[in-house]
PDB file of C-alpha atoms in Angstrom:
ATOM      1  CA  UNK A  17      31.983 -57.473  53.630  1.00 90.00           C
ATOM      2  CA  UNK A  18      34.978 -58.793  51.646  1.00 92.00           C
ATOM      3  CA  UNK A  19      32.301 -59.111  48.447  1.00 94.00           C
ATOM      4  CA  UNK A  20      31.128 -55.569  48.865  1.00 95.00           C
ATOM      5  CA  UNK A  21      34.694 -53.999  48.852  1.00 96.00           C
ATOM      6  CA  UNK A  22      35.716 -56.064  45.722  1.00 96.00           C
ATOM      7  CA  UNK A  23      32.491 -54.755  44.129  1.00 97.00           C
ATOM      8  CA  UNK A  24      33.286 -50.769  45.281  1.00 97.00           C
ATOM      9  CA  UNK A  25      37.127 -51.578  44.237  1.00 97.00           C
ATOM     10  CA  UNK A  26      35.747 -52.690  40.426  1.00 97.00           C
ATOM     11  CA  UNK A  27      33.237 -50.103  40.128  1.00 98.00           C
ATOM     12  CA  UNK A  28      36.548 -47.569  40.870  1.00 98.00           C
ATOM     13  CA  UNK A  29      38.553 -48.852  38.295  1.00 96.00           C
ATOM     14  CA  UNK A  30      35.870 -48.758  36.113  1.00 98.00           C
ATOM     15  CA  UNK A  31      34.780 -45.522  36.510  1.00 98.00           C
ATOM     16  CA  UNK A  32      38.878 -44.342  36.791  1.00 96.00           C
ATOM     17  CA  UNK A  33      38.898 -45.799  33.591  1.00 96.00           C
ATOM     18  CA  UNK A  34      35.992 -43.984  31.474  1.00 97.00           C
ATOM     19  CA  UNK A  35      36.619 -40.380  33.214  1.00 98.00           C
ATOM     20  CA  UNK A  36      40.032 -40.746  32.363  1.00 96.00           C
ATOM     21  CA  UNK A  37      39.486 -41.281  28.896  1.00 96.00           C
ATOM     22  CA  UNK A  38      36.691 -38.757  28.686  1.00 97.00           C
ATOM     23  CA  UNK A  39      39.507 -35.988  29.618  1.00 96.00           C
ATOM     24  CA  UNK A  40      41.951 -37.475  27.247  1.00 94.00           C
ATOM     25  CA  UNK A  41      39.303 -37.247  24.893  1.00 94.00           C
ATOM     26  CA  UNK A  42      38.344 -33.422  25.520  1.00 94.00           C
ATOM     27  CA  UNK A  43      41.730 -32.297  25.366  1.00 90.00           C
ATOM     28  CA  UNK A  44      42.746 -34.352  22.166  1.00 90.00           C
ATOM     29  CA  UNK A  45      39.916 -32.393  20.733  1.00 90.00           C
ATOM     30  CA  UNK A  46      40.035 -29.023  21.584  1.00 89.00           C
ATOM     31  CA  UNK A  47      40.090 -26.402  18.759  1.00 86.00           C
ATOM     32  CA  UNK A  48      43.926 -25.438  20.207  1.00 81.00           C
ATOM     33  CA  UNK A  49      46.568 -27.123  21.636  1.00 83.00           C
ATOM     34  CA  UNK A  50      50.152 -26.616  23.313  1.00 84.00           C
ATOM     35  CA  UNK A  51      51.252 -28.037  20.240  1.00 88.00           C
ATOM     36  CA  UNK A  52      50.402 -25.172  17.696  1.00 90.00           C
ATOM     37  CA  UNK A  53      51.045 -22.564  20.050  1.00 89.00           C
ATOM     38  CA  UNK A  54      54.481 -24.269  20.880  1.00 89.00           C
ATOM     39  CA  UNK A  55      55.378 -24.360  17.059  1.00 91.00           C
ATOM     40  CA  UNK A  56      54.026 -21.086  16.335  1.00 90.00           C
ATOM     41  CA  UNK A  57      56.681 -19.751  19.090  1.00 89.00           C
ATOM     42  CA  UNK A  58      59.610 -21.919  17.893  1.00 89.00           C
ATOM     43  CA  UNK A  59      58.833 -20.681  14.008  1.00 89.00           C
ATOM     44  CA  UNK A  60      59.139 -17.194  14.845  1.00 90.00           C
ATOM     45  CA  UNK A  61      62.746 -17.297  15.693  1.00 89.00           C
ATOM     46  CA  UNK A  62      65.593 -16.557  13.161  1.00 89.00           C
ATOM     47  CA  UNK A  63      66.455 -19.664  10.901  1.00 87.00           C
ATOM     48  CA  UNK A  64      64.051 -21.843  12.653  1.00 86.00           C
ATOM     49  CA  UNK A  65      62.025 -24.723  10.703  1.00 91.00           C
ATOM     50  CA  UNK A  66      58.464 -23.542   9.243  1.00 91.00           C
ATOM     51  CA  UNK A  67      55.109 -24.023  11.501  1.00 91.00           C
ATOM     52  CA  UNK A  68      53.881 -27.413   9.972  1.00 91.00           C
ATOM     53  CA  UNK A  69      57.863 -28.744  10.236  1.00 92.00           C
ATOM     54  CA  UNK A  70      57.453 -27.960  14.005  1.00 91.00           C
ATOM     55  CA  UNK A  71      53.830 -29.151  14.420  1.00 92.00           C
ATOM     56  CA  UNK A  72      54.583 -32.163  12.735  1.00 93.00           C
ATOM     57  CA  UNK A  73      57.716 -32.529  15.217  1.00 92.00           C
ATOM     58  CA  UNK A  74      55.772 -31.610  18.769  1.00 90.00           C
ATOM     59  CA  UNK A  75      53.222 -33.907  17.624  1.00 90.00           C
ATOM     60  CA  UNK A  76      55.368 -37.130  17.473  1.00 90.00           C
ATOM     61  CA  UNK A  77      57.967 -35.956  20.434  1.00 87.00           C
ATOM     62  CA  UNK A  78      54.226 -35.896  22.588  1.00 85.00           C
ATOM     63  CA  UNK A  79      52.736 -38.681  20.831  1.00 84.00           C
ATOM     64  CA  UNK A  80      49.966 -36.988  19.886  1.00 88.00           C
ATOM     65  CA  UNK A  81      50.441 -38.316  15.896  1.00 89.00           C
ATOM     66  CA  UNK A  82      48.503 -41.348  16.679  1.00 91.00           C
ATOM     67  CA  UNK A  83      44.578 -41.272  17.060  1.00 91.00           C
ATOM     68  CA  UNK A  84      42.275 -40.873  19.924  1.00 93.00           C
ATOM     69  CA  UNK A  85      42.227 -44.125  21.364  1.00 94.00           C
ATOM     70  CA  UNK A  86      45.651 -45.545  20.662  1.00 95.00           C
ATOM     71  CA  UNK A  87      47.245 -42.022  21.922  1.00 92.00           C
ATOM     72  CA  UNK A  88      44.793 -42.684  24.943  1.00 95.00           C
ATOM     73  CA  UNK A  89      46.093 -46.160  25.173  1.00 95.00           C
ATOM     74  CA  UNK A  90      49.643 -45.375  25.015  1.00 93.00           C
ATOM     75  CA  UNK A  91      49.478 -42.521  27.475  1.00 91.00           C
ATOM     76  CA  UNK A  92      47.417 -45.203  29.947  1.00 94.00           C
ATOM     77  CA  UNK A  93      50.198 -47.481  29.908  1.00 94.00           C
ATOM     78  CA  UNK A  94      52.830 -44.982  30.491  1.00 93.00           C
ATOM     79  CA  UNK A  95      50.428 -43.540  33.536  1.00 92.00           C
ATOM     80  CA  UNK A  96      50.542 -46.988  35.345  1.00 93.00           C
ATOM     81  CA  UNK A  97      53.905 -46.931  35.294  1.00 94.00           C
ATOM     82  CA  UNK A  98      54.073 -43.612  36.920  1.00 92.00           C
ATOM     83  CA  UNK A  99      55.834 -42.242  33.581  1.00 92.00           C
ATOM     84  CA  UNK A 100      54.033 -38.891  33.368  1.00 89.00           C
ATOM     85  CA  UNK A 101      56.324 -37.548  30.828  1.00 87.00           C
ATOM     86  CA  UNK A 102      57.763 -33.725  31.106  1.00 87.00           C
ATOM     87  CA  UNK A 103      55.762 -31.077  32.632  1.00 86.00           C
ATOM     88  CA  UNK A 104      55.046 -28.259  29.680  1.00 80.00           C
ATOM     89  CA  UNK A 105      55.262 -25.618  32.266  1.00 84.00           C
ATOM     90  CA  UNK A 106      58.124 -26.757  34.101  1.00 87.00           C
ATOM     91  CA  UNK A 107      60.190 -28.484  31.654  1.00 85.00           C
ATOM     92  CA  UNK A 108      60.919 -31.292  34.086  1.00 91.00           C
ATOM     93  CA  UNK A 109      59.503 -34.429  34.428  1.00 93.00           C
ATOM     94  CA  UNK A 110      55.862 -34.468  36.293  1.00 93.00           C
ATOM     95  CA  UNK A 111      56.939 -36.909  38.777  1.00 93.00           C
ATOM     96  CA  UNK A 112      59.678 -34.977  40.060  1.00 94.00           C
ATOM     97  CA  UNK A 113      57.552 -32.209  40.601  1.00 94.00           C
ATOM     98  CA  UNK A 114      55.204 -33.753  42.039  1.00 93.00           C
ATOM     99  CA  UNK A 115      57.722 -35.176  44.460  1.00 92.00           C
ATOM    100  CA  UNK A 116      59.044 -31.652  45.466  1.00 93.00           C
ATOM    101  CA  UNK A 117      55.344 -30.010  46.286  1.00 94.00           C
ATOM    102  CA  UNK A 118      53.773 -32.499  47.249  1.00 95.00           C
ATOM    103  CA  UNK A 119      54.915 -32.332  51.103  1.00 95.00           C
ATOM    104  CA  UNK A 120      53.406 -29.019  51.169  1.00 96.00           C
ATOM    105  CA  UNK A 121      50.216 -30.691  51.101  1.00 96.00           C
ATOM    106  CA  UNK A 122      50.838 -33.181  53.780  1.00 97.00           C
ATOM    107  CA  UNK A 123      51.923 -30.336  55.533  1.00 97.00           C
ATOM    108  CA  UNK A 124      48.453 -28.368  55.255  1.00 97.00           C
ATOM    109  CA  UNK A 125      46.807 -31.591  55.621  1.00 97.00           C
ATOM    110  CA  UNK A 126      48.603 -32.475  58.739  1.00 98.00           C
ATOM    111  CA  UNK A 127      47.490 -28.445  60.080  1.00 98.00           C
ATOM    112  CA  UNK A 128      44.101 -29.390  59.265  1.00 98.00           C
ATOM    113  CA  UNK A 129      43.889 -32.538  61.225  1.00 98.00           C
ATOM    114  CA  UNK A 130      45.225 -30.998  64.259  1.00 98.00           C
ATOM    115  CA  UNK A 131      42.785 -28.141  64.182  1.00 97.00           C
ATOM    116  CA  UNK A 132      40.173 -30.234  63.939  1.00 96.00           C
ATOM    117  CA  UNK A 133      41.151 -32.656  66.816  1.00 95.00           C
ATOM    118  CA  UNK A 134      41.318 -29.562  68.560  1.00 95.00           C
ATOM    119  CA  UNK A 135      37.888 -28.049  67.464  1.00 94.00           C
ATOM    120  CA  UNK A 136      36.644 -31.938  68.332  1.00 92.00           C
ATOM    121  CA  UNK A 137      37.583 -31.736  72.025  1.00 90.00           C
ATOM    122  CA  UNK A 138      36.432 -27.678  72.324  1.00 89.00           C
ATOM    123  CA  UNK A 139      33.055 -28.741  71.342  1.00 85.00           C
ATOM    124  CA  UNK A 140      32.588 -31.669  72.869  1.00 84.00           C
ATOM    125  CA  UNK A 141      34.436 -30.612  76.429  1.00 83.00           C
ATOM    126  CA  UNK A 142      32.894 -26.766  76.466  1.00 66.00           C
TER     127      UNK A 142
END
């Protein structure tokens, strides 16, 4: 038994691993990022730097200057740590987000479980 969950532990870090690194993959490479359209905004405004000053910016403040794998690498690191860096929608960091909405979850979860105990014991007592 011990063997088996080892084995089911390793084939989950494994696969954590690779799907993780698929999606950093797909969203390094996508045709647009938050990046251009964040520069693009910030060049608009009076006196501001040009587009490429502010691309070139965004893209070393998010670390996304380095290639592929290192930037995958580096964000991986930062992950384990729980260091999730700054939420682009928010403008906070993601972990203190997460930390405020999260109990809304265990809330609905906690709803869920008791209407299911209670389904249980309708359908197995009626």
């Amino acid at each position: 038994m011990k063997k088996f969950i080892l084995k089911r532990l390793l084939i989950s870090v494994v696969l954590l691993f690779f799907v993780s690194m698929i999606i950093y993959t797909i969203m390094r490479c996508m045709p647009t990022s938050y990046v251009e359209q964040q520069a693009m905004a910030l060049s608009t405004k009076p006196g501001a730097k040009s587009y490429s000053e502010w691309v070139k910016q965004l893209n070393a403040q998010y670390g996304l200057d380095t290639g592929v794998i290192q930037g995958y690498f580096k964000w991986a690191s930062k992950a384990i740590t729980l260091d999730f860096g700054d939420s682009w929608y928010w403008n906070q960091p993601v972990l203190q987000k997460f930390g405020s909405v999260i109990w809304y979850s265990f809330a609905l979860g906690l709803v869920t479980f008791i209407l299911e105990i209670i389904r249980l014991f309708w359908h197995e007592c009626g």
